[in-house]
PDB file of C-alpha atoms in Angstrom:
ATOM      1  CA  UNK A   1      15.815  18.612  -1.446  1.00  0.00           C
ATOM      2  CA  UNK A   2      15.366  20.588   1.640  1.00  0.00           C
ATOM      3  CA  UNK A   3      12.064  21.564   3.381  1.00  0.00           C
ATOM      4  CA  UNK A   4      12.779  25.331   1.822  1.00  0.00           C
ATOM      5  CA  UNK A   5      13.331  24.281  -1.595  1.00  0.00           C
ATOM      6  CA  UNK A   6      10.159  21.798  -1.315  1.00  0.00           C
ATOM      7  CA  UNK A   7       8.039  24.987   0.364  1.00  0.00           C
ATOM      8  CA  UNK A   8       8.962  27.016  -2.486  1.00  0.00           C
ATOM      9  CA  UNK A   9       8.135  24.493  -5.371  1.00  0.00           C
ATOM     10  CA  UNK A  10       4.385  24.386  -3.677  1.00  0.00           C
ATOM     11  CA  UNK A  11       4.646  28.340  -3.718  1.00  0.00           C
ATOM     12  CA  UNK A  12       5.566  28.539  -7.838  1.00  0.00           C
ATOM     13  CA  UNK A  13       2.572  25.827  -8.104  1.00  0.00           C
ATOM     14  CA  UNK A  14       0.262  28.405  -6.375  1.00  0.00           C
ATOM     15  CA  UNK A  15      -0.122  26.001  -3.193  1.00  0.00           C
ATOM     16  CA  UNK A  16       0.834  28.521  -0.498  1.00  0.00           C
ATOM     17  CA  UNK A  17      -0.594  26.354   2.209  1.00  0.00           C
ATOM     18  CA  UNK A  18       1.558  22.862   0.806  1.00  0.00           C
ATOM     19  CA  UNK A  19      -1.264  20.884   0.533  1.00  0.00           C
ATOM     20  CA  UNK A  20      -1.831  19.218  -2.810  1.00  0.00           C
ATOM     21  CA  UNK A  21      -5.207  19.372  -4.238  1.00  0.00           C
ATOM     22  CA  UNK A  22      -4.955  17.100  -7.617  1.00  0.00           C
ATOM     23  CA  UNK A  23      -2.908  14.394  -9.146  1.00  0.00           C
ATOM     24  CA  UNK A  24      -1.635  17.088 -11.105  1.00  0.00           C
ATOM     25  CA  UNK A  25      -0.068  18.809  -8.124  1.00  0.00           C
ATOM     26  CA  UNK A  26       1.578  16.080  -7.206  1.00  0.00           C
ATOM     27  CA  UNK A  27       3.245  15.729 -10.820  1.00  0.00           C
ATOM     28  CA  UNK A  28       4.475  19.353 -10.507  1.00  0.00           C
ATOM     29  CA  UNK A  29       5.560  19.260  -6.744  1.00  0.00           C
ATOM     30  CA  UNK A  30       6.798  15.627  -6.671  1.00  0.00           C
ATOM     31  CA  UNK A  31       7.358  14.148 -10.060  1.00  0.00           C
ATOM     32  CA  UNK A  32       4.931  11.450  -9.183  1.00  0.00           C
ATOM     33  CA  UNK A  33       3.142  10.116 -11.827  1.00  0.00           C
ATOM     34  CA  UNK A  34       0.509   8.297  -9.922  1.00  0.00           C
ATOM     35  CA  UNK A  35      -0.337   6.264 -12.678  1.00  0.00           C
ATOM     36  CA  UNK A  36       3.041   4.928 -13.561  1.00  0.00           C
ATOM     37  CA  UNK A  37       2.790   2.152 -10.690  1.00  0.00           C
ATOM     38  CA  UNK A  38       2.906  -1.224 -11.119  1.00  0.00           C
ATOM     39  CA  UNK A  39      -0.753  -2.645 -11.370  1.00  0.00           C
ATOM     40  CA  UNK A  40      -2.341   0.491 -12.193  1.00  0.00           C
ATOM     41  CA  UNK A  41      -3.179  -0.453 -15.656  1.00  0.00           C
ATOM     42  CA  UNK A  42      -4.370  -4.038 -14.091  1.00  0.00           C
ATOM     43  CA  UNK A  43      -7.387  -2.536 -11.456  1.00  0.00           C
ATOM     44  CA  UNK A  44     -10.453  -1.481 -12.562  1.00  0.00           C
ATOM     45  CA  UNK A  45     -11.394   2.544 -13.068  1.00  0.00           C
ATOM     46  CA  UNK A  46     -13.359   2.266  -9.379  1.00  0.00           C
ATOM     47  CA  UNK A  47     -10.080   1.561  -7.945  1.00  0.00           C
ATOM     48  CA  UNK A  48      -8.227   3.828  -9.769  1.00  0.00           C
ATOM     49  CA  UNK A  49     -10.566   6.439  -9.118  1.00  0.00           C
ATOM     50  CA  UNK A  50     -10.000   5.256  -4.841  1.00  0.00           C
ATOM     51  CA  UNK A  51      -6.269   5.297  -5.537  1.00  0.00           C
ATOM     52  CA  UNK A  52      -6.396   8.646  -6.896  1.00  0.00           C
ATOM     53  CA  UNK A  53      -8.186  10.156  -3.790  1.00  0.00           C
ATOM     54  CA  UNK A  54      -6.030   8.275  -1.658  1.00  0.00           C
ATOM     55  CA  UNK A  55      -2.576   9.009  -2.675  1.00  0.00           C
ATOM     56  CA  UNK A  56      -3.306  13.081  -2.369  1.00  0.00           C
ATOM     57  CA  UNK A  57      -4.727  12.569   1.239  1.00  0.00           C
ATOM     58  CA  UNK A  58      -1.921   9.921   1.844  1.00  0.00           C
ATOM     59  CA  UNK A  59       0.591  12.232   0.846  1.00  0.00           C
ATOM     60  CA  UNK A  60      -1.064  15.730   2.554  1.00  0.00           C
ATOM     61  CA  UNK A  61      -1.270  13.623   5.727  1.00  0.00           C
ATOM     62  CA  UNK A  62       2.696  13.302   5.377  1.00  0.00           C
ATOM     63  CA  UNK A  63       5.619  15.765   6.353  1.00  0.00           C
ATOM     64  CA  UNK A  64       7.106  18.115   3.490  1.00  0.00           C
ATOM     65  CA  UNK A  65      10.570  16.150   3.979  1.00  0.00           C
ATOM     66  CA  UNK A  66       8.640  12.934   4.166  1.00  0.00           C
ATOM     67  CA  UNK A  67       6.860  13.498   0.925  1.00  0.00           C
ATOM     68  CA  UNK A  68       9.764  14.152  -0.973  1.00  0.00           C
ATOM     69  CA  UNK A  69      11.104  10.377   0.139  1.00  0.00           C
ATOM     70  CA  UNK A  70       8.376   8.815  -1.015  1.00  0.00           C
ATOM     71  CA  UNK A  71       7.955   6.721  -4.416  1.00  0.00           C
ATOM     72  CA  UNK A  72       4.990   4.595  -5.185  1.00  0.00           C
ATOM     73  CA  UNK A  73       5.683   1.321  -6.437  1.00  0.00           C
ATOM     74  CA  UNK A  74       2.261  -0.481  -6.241  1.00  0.00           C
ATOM     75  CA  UNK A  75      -1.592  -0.440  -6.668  1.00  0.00           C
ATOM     76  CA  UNK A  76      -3.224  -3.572  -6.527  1.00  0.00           C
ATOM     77  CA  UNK A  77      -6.573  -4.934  -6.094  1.00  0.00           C
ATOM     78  CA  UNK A  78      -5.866  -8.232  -3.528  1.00  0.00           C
ATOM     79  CA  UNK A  79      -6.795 -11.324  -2.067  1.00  0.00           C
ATOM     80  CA  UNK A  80      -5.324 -11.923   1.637  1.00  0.00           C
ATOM     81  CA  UNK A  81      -5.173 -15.659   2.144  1.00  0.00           C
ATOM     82  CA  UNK A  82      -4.468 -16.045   6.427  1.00  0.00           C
ATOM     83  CA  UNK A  83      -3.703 -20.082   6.520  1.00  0.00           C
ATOM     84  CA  UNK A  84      -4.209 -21.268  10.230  1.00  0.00           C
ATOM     85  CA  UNK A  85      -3.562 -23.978  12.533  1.00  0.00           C
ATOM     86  CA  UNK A  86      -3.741 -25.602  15.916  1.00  0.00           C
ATOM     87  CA  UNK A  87      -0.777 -26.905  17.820  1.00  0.00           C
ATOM     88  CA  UNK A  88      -3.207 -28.657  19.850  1.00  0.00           C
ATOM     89  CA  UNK A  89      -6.398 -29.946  18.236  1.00  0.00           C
ATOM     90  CA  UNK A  90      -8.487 -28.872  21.466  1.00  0.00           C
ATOM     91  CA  UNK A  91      -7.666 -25.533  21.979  1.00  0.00           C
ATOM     92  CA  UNK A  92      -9.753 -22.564  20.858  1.00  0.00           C
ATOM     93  CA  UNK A  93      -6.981 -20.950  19.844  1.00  0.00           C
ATOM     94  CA  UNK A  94      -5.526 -20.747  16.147  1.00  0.00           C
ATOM     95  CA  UNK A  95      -2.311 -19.534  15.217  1.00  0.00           C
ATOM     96  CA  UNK A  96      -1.096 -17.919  12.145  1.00  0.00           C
ATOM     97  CA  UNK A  97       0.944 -20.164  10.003  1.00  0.00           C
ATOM     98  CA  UNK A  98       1.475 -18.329   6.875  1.00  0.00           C
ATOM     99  CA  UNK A  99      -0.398 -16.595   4.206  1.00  0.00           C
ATOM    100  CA  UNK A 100      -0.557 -15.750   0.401  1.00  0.00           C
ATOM    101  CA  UNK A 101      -1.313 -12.498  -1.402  1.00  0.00           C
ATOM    102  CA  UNK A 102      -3.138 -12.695  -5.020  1.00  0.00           C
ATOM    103  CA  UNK A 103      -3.394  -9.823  -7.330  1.00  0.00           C
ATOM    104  CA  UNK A 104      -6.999  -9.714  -9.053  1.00  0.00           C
ATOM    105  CA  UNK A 105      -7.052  -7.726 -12.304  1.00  0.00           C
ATOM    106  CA  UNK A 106      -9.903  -6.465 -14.059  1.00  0.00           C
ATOM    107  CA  UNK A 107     -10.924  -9.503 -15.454  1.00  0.00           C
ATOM    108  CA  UNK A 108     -10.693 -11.142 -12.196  1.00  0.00           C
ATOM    109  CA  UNK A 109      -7.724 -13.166 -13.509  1.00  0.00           C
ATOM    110  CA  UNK A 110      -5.266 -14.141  -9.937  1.00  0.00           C
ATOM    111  CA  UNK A 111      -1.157 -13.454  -9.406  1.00  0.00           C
ATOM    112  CA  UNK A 112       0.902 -14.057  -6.776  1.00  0.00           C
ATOM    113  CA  UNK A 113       2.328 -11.173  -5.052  1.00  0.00           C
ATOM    114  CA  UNK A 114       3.349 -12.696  -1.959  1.00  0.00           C
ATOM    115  CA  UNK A 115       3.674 -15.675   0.467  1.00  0.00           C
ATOM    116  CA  UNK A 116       4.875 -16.281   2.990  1.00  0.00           C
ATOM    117  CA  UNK A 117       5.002 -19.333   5.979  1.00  0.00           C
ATOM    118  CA  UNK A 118       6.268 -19.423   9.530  1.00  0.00           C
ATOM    119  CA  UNK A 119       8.936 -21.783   9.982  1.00  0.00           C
ATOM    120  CA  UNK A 120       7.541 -23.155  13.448  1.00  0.00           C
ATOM    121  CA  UNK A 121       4.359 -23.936  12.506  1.00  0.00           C
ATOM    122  CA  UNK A 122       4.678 -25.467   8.922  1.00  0.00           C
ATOM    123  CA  UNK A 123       4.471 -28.877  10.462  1.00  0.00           C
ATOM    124  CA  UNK A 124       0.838 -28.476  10.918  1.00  0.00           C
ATOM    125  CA  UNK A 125      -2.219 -28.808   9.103  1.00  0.00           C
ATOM    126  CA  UNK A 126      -3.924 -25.805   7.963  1.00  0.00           C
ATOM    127  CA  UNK A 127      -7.315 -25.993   9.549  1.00  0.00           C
ATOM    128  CA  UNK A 128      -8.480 -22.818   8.073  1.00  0.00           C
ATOM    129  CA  UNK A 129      -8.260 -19.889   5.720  1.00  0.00           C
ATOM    130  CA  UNK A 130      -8.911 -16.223   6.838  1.00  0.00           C
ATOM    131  CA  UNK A 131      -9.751 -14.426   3.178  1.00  0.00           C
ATOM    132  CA  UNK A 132      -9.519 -10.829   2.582  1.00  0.00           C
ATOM    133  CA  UNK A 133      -9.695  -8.329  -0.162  1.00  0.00           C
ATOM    134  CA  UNK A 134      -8.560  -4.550  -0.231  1.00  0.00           C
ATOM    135  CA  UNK A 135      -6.395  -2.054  -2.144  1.00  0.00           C
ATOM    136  CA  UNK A 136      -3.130  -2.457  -1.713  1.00  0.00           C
ATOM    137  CA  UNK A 137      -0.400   0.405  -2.145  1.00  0.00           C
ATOM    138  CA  UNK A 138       2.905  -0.417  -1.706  1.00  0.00           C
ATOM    139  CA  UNK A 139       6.019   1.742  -1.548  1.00  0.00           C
ATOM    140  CA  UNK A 140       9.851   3.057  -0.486  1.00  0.00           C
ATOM    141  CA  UNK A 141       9.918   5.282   2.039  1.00  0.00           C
ATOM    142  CA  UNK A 142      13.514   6.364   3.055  1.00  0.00           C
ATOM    143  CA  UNK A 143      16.386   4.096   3.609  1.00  0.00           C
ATOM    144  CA  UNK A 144      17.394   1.513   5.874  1.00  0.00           C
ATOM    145  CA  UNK A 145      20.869   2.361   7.959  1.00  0.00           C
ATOM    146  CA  UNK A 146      22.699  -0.183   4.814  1.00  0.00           C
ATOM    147  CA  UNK A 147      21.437   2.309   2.338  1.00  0.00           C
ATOM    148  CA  UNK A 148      18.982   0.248   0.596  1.00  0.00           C
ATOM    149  CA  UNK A 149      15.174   1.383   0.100  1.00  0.00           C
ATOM    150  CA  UNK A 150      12.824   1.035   2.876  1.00  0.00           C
ATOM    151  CA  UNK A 151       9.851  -0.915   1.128  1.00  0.00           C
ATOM    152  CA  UNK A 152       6.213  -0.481   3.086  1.00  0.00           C
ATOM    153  CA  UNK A 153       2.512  -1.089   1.935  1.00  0.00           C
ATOM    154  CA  UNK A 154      -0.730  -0.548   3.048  1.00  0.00           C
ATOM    155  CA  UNK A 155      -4.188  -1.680   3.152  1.00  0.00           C
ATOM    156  CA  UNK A 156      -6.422   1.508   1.813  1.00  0.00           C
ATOM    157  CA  UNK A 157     -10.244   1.466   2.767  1.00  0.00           C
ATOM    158  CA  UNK A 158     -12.855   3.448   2.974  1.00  0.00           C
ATOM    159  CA  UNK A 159     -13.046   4.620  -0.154  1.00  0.00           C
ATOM    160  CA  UNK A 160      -9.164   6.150   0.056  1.00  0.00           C
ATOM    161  CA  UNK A 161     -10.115   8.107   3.195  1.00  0.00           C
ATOM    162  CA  UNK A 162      -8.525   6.019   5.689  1.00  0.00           C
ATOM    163  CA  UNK A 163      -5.525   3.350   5.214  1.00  0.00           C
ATOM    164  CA  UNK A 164      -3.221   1.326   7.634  1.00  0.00           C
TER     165      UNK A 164
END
C-alpha cells in the first residue's frame, strides 16, 4: 500500500491528521488486532492495559509507510537473566557471557523465550547474574535484502510512554 492509499484509509476513518487514537483505529487503518499476539492472553490486565497505550503511541511515533510494515508478534511480561564473568579473577571488570529470557504469566508460572551464550567466554564461570523484568514487544518490521522478515523487540517502560 502506498502512503496515498494509507492517508486516505485514515481519512474514511475520520483521522484527518493520521494519528490513531484507539485500538480500534488501528483495527480499521491497519488490520491489527492488538490482542491477537502471542502472550497476550498470558500477562495480566495491568499489562495489557500498558500494551494497549503503548502500541498506539508506538505506532503514531512511526512513518505512514512504516506503519503499514509492521506486524506484532509478541507481548510478554519477562525476566532478563545477564550471566557474567571474569577472564581474570582480579579485574573489576565483568563481561557479558550470555543470558536467558523467561516469560512470566499471570500466575507467575516461567518459559523460556530466549538464550543465548557467547562462544568466547563460555569457558568461564558465571560469577554473577544481572536480573531484569519489563514488557517485552516483539515484532517484523520490513524485510531483510534475502526477503525474509526483519524480526525486532523492545523493552516498553514507563507505563507504555517510552520504549527502546
Amino acid at each position: 500500500m502506498n502512503r496515498f492509499q494509507i492517508e486516505k484509509l485514515y481519512e474514511v476513518n475520520g483521522l484527518e491528521d493520521c494519528r490513531l487514537r484507539t485500538t480500534e483505529d488501528l483495527l480499521k487503518c491497519h488490520g491489527i488486532d492488538f490482542k491477537a499476539v502471542d502472550g497476550y492472553n498470558r500477562i495480566d490486565d495491568i499489562n495489557r492495559a500498558i500494551y494497549e497505550k503503548f502500541i498506539i503511541n508506538f505506532m503514531n511515533g512511526l512513518g505512514l509507510e512504516s506503519r503499514a510494515e509492521l506486524v506484532p508478534k509478541g507481548i510478554y511480561w519477562v525476566e532478563d537473566t545477564t550471566y557474567l564473568v571474569k577472564e581474570n579473577s582480579e579485574d573489576d571488570c565483568f563481561i557479558v557471557a550470555g543470558g536467558r529470557i523467561n516469560s512470566i504469566d499471570r500466575n507467575g508460572l516461567k518459559s523460556v523465550l530466549h538464550t543465548w551464550i557467547d562462544e568466547d567466554y563460555k569457558h568461564l564461570e558465571i560469577i554473577e547474574k544481572e536480573v531484569e523484568t519489563y514488557l517485552r514487544f516483539v515484532y517484523e518490521h520490513g524485510t531483510y535484502e534475502d526477503g525474509s522478515p526483519r524480526k525486532e523487540w523492545l523493552h516498553v517502560i514507563k507505563e507504555g510512554k517510552e520504549w527502546y
